[in-house]
Coordinates of C-alpha atoms (C1' of nucleotides) in Angstrom, one line a residue:
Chain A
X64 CA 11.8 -1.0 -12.9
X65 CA 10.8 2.3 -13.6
X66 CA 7.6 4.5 -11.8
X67 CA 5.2 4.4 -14.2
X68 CA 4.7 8.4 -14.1
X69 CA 8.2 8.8 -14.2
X70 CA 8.3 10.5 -10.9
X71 CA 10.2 8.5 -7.8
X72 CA 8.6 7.9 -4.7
X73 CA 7.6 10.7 -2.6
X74 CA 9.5 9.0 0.3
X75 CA 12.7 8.5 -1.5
X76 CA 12.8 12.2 -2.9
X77 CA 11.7 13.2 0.7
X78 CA 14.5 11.0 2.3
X79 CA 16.9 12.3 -0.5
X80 CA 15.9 15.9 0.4
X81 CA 16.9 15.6 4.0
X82 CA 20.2 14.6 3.2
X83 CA 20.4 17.9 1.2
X84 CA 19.0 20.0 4.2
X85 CA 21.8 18.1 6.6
X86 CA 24.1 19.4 4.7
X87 CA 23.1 23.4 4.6
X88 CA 22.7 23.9 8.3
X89 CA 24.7 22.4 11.3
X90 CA 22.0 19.3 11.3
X91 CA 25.4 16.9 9.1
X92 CA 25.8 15.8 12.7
X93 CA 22.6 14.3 12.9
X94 CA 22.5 12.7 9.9
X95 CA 24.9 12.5 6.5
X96 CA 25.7 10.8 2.8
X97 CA 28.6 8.5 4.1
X98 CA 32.1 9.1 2.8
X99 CA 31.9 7.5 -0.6
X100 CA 28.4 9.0 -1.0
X101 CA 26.9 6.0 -1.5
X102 CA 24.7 5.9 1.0
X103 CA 23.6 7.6 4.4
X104 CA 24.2 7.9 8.4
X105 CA 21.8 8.5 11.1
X106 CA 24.5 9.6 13.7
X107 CA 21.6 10.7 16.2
X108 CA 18.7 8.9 15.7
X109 CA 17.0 10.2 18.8
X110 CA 17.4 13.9 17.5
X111 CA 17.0 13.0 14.2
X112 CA 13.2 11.3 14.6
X113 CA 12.2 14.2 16.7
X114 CA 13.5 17.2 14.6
X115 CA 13.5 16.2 11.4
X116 CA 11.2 13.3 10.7
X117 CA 8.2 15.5 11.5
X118 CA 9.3 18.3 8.5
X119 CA 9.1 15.6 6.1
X120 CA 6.8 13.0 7.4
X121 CA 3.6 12.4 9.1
X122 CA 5.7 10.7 11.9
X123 CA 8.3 11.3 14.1
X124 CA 9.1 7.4 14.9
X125 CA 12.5 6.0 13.5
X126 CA 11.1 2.6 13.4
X127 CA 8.6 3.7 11.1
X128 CA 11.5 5.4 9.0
X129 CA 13.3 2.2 8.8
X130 CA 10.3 0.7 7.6
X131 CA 9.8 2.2 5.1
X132 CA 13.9 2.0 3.9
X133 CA 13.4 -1.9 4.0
X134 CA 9.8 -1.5 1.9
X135 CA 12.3 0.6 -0.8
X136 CA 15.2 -1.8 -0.8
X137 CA 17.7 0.0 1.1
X138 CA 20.2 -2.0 3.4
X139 CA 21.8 -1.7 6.2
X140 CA 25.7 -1.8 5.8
X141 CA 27.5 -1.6 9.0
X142 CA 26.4 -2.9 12.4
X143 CA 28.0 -0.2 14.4
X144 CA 26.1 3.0 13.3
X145 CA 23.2 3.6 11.5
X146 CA 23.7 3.0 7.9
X147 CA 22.0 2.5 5.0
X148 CA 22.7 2.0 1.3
X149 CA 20.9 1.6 -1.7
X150 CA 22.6 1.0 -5.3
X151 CA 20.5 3.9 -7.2
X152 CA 20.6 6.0 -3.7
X153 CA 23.7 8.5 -4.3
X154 CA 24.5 11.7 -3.3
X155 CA 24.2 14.4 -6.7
X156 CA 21.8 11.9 -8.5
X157 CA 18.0 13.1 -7.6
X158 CA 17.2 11.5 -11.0
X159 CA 18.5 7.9 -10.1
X160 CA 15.6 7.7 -7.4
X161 CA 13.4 7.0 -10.5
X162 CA 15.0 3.3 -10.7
X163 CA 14.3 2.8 -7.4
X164 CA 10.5 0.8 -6.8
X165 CA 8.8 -0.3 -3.8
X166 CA 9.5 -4.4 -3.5
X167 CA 5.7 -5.2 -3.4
X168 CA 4.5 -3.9 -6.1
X169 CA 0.7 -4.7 -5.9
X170 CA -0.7 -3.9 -9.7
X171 CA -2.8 -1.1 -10.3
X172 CA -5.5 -0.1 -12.8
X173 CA -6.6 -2.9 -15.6
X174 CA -8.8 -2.5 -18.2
X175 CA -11.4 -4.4 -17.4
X176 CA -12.5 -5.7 -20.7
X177 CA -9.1 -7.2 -20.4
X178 CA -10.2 -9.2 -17.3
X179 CA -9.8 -13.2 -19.1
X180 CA -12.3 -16.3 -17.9
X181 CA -11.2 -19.7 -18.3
X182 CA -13.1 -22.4 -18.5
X183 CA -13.1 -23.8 -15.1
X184 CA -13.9 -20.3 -13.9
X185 CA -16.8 -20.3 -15.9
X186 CA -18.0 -23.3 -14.9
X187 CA -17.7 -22.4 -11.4
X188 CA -19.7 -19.3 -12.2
X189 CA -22.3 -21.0 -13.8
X190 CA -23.1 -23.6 -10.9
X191 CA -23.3 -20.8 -8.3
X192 CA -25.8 -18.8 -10.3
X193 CA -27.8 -22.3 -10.8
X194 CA -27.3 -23.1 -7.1
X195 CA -26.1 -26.5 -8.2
X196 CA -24.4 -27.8 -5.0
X197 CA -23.6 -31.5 -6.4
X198 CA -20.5 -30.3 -8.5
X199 CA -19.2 -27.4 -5.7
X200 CA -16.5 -29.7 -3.9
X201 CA -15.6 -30.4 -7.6
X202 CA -15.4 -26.6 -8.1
X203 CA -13.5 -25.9 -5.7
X204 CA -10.8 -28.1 -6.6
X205 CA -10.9 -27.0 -9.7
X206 CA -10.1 -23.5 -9.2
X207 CA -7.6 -24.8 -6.5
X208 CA -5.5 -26.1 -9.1
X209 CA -5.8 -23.4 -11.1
X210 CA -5.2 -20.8 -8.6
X211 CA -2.1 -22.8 -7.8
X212 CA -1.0 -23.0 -11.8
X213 CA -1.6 -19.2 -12.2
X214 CA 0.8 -18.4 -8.5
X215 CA 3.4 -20.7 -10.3
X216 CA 3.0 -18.8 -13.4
X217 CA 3.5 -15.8 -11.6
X218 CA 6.7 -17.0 -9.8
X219 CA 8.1 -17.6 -13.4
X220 CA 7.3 -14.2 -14.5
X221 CA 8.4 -12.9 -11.8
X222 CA 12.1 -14.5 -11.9
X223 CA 12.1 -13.8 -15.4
X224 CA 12.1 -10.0 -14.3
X225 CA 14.7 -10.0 -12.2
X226 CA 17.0 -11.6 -14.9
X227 CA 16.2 -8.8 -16.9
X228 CA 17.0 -6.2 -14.2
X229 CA 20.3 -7.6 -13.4
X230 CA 20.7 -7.5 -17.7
X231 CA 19.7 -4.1 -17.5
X232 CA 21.9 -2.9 -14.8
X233 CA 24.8 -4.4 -16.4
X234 CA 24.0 -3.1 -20.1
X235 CA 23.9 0.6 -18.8
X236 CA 26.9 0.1 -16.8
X237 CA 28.6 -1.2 -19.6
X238 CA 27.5 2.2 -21.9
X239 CA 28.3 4.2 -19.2
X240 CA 32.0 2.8 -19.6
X241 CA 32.0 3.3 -22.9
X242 CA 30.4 6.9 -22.7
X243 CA 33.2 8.0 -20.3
X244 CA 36.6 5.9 -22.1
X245 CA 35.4 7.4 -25.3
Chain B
X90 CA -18.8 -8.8 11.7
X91 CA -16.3 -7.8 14.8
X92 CA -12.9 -7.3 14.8
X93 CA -10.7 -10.2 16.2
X94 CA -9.7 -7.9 19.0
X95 CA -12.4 -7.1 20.8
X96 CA -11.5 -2.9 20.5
X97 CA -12.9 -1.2 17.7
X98 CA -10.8 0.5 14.9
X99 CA -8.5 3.6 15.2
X100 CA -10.8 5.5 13.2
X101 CA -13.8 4.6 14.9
X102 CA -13.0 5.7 18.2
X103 CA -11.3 8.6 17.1
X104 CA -14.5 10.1 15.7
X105 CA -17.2 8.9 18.3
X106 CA -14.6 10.7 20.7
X107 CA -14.3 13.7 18.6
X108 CA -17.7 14.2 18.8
X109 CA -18.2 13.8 22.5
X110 CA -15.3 16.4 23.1
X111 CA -17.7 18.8 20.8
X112 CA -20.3 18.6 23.1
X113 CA -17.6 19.3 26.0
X114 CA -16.8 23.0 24.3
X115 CA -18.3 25.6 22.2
X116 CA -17.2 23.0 19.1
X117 CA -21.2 22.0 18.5
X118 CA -21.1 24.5 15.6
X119 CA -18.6 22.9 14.1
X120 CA -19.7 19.2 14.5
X121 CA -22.1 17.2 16.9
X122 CA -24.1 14.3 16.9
X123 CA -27.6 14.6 14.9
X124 CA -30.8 14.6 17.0
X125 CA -31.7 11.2 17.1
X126 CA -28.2 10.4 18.2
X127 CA -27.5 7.7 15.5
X128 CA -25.3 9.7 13.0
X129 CA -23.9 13.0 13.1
X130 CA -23.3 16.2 11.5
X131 CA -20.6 18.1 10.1
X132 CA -21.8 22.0 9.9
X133 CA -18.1 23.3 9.3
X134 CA -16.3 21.3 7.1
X135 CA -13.5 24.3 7.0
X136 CA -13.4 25.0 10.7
X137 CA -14.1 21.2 11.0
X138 CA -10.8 20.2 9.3
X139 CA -8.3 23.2 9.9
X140 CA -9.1 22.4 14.0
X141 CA -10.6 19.7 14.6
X142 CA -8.8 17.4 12.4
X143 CA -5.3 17.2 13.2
X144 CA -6.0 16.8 17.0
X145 CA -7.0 12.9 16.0
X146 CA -5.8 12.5 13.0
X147 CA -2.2 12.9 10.6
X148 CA -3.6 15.4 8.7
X149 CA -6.4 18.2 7.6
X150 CA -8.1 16.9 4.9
X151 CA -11.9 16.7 4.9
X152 CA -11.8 14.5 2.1
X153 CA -9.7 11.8 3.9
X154 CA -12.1 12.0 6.8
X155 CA -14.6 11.3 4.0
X156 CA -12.6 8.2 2.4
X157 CA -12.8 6.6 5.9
X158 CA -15.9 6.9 6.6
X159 CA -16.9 5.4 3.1
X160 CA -14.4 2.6 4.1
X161 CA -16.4 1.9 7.3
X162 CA -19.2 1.6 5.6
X163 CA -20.9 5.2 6.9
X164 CA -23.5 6.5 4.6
X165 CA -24.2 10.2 3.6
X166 CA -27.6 10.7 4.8
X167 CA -28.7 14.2 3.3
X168 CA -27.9 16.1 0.2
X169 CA -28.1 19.2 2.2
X170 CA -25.6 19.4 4.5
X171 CA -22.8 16.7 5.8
X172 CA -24.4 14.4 7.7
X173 CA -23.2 10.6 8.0
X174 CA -25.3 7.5 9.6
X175 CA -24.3 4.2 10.3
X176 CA -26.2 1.2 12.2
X177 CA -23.6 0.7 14.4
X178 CA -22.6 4.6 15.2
X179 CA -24.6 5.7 18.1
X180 CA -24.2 8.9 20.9
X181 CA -23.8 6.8 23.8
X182 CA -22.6 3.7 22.6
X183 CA -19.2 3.3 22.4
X184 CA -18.9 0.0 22.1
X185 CA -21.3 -0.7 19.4
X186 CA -18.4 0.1 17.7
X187 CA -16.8 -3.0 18.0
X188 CA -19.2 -4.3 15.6
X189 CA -18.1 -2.2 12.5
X190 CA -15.7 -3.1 10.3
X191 CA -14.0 -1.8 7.1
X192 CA -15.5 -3.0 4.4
X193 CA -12.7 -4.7 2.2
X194 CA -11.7 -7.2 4.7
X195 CA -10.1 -9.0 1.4
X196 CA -7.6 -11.6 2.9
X197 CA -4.0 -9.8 1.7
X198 CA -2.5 -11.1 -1.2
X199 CA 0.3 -13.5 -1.8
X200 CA 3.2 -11.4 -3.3
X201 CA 6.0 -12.8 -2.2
X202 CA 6.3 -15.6 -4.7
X203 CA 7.9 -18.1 -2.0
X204 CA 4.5 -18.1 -0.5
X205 CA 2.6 -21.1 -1.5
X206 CA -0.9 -21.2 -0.6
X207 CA -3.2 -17.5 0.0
X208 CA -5.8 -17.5 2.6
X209 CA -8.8 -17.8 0.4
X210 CA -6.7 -21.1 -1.0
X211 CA -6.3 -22.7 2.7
X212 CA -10.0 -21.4 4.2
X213 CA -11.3 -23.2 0.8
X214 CA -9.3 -26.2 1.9
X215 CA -10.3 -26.6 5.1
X216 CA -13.7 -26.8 3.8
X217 CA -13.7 -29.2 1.6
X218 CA -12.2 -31.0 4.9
X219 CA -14.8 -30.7 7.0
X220 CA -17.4 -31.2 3.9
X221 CA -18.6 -27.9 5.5
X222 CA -21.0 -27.4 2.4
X223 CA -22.5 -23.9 3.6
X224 CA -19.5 -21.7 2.7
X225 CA -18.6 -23.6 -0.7
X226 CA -20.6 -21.0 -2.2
X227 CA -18.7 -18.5 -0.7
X228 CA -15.1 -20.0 -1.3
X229 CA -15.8 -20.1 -5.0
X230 CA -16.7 -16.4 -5.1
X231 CA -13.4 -15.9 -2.9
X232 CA -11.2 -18.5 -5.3
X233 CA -12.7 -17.0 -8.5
X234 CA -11.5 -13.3 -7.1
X235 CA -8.4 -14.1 -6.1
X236 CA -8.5 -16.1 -9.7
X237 CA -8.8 -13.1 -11.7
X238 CA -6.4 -10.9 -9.1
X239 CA -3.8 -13.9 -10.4
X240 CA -5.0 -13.3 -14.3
X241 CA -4.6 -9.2 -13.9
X242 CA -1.1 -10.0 -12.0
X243 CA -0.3 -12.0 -14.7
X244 CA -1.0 -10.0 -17.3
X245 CA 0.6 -6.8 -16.1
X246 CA 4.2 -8.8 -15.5
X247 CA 4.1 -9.7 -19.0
X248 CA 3.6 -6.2 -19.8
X249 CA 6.6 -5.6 -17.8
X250 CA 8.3 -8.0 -19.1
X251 CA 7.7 -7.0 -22.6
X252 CA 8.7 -3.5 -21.5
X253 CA 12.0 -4.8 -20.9
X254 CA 12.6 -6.4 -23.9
X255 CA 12.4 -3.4 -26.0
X256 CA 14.7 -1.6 -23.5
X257 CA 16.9 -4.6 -23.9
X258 CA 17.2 -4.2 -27.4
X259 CA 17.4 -0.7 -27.3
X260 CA 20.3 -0.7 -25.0
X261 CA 22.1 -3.5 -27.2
X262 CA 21.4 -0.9 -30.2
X263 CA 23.0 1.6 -28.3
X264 CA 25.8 -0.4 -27.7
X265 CA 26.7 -1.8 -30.9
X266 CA 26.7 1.8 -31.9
X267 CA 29.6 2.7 -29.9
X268 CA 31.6 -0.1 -30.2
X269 CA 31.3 0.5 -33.9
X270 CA 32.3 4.1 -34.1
X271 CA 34.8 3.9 -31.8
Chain C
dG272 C1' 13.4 -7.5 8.3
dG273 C1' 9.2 -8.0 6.7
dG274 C1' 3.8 -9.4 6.6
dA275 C1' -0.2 -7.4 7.2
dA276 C1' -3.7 -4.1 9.1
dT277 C1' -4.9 0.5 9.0
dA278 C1' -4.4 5.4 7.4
dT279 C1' -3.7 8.9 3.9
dT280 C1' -3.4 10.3 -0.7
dC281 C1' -4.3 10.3 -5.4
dC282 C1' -7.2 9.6 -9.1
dC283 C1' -11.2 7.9 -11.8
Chain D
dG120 C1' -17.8 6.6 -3.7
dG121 C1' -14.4 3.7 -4.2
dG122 C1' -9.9 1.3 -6.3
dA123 C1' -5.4 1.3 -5.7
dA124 C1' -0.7 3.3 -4.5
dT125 C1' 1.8 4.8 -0.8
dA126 C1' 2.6 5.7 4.2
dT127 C1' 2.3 4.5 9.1
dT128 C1' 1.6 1.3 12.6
dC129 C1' 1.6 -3.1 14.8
dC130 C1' 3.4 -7.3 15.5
dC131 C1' 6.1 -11.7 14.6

DNA sequence: GGGAATATTCCC
DNA sequence: GGGAATATTCCC
């Protein structure tokens, strides 16, 4: 899924950046775009946390670098350097950063006159504003199940995504074939 | 309520420190604790944040010094000039400030969708185990929350999700268009 | 690797 | 001021 503002990440375009720089100066020996350009190398990760980190980031720890890889997705392909790959992560496509989304993606602003009440949840309201203890273990059970009906709910939704992701990917890969054979 | 590890916050330190090093050096006209001793004043929110700043902190923004201390709970104490109070931030108590603690202490939220049960969900449970009838109150306020967080998630994945279906439709549109002109 | 707490930024 | 996204840290 796309950013909403159509803008990627600052830590992507940051990251992507600093593969750009590596390649001006004489840094490519600290870190690179592999061969196939696919994905990057960390040759020296000692120099590479203390001289560059700290021009694009508040940090200077690789650790917190990685982190921050894993939060956007990006894998680690080989165990014998310092690797990483990410499908929309490629050298000559800044734009393709757009595709790429943080994997917890906690929802932002909502209308709140959209904000729905069922009817357990009223009830629940109700009896706390009448301090009417008798039915609270009821309540409480109550809003269990539903709590657990809505988390299952969510878990459908959130499959149903990724099927449509994978659709996607494969659609524009398939008019990107067509695009360049025609 | 205090932290569960007996020190007190990052934050917290940083500034009760910050302000004992202003008494150290000619740095009282910048900031310093007010007379009574139980808040403090910043007199040079420029000087304040250019030097003083990034010697505790990752960065030189007043304003984020400003977000935390709203986060701890402070309180802007005059319209005049930038002075902050709060109960628990005293000159020569240090650890006073194990007692303050952000103030959305919000359990985190279940994202990961293999997750079954969310704090809120299991504190609730344990007390309707123990027929501990005090907090009942209190779990239904914390169920109904996380209740409508789960309506809002909801919501916004079917947003998504109808999102993609357009784009689906586009991109089979798009698709049909080549295979028939070519 | 990733969950979660805390920090920083952005925006209303 | 504060909600929420993103970044950094801490810890398993």
């Amino acid at each position: 899924m796309t950013r909403k503002n159509n803008s990627p990440a600052p830590f992507l375009l940051k990251t992507y950046d600093l593969l750009e720089e590596s390649g001006d100066d004489g840094q490519i020996r600290i870190v690179s775009w592999n061969i196939e350009g696919n994905g990057f190398v960390v040759w020296d990760p000692a120099e590479f946390s203390e001289l560059m980190l700290p021009n694009y980031f508040k940090h200077n720890n690789f650790s917190s670098f990685i982190r921050q890889l894993n939060t956007y997705g990006f894998k680690k392909t080989s165990s014998k350097r310092w690797e990483f790959q990410h499908e929309k992560f490629r050298r000559g496509c800044r734009q393709l950063l757009v595709g790429i989304s943080r994997k917890k993606c906690e929802p932002s602003v909502f209308p709140s006159f959209l904000k729905a009440s069922s009817p357990n949840h009223r009830r629940a309201q109700q009896n706390i504003n009448g301090s009417s203890n008798n039915n609270n273990n009821n309540n409480l059970t109550l809003l269990m199940d539903e709590n657990n009906k809505l988390r299952r709910e969510k878990m459908e939704l959130e499959m149903e995504i990724a099927h449509f992701k994978t659709l996607e990917m494969r659609l524009l890969e398939c008019l990107s074939h067509y695009k360049t054979n025609h």
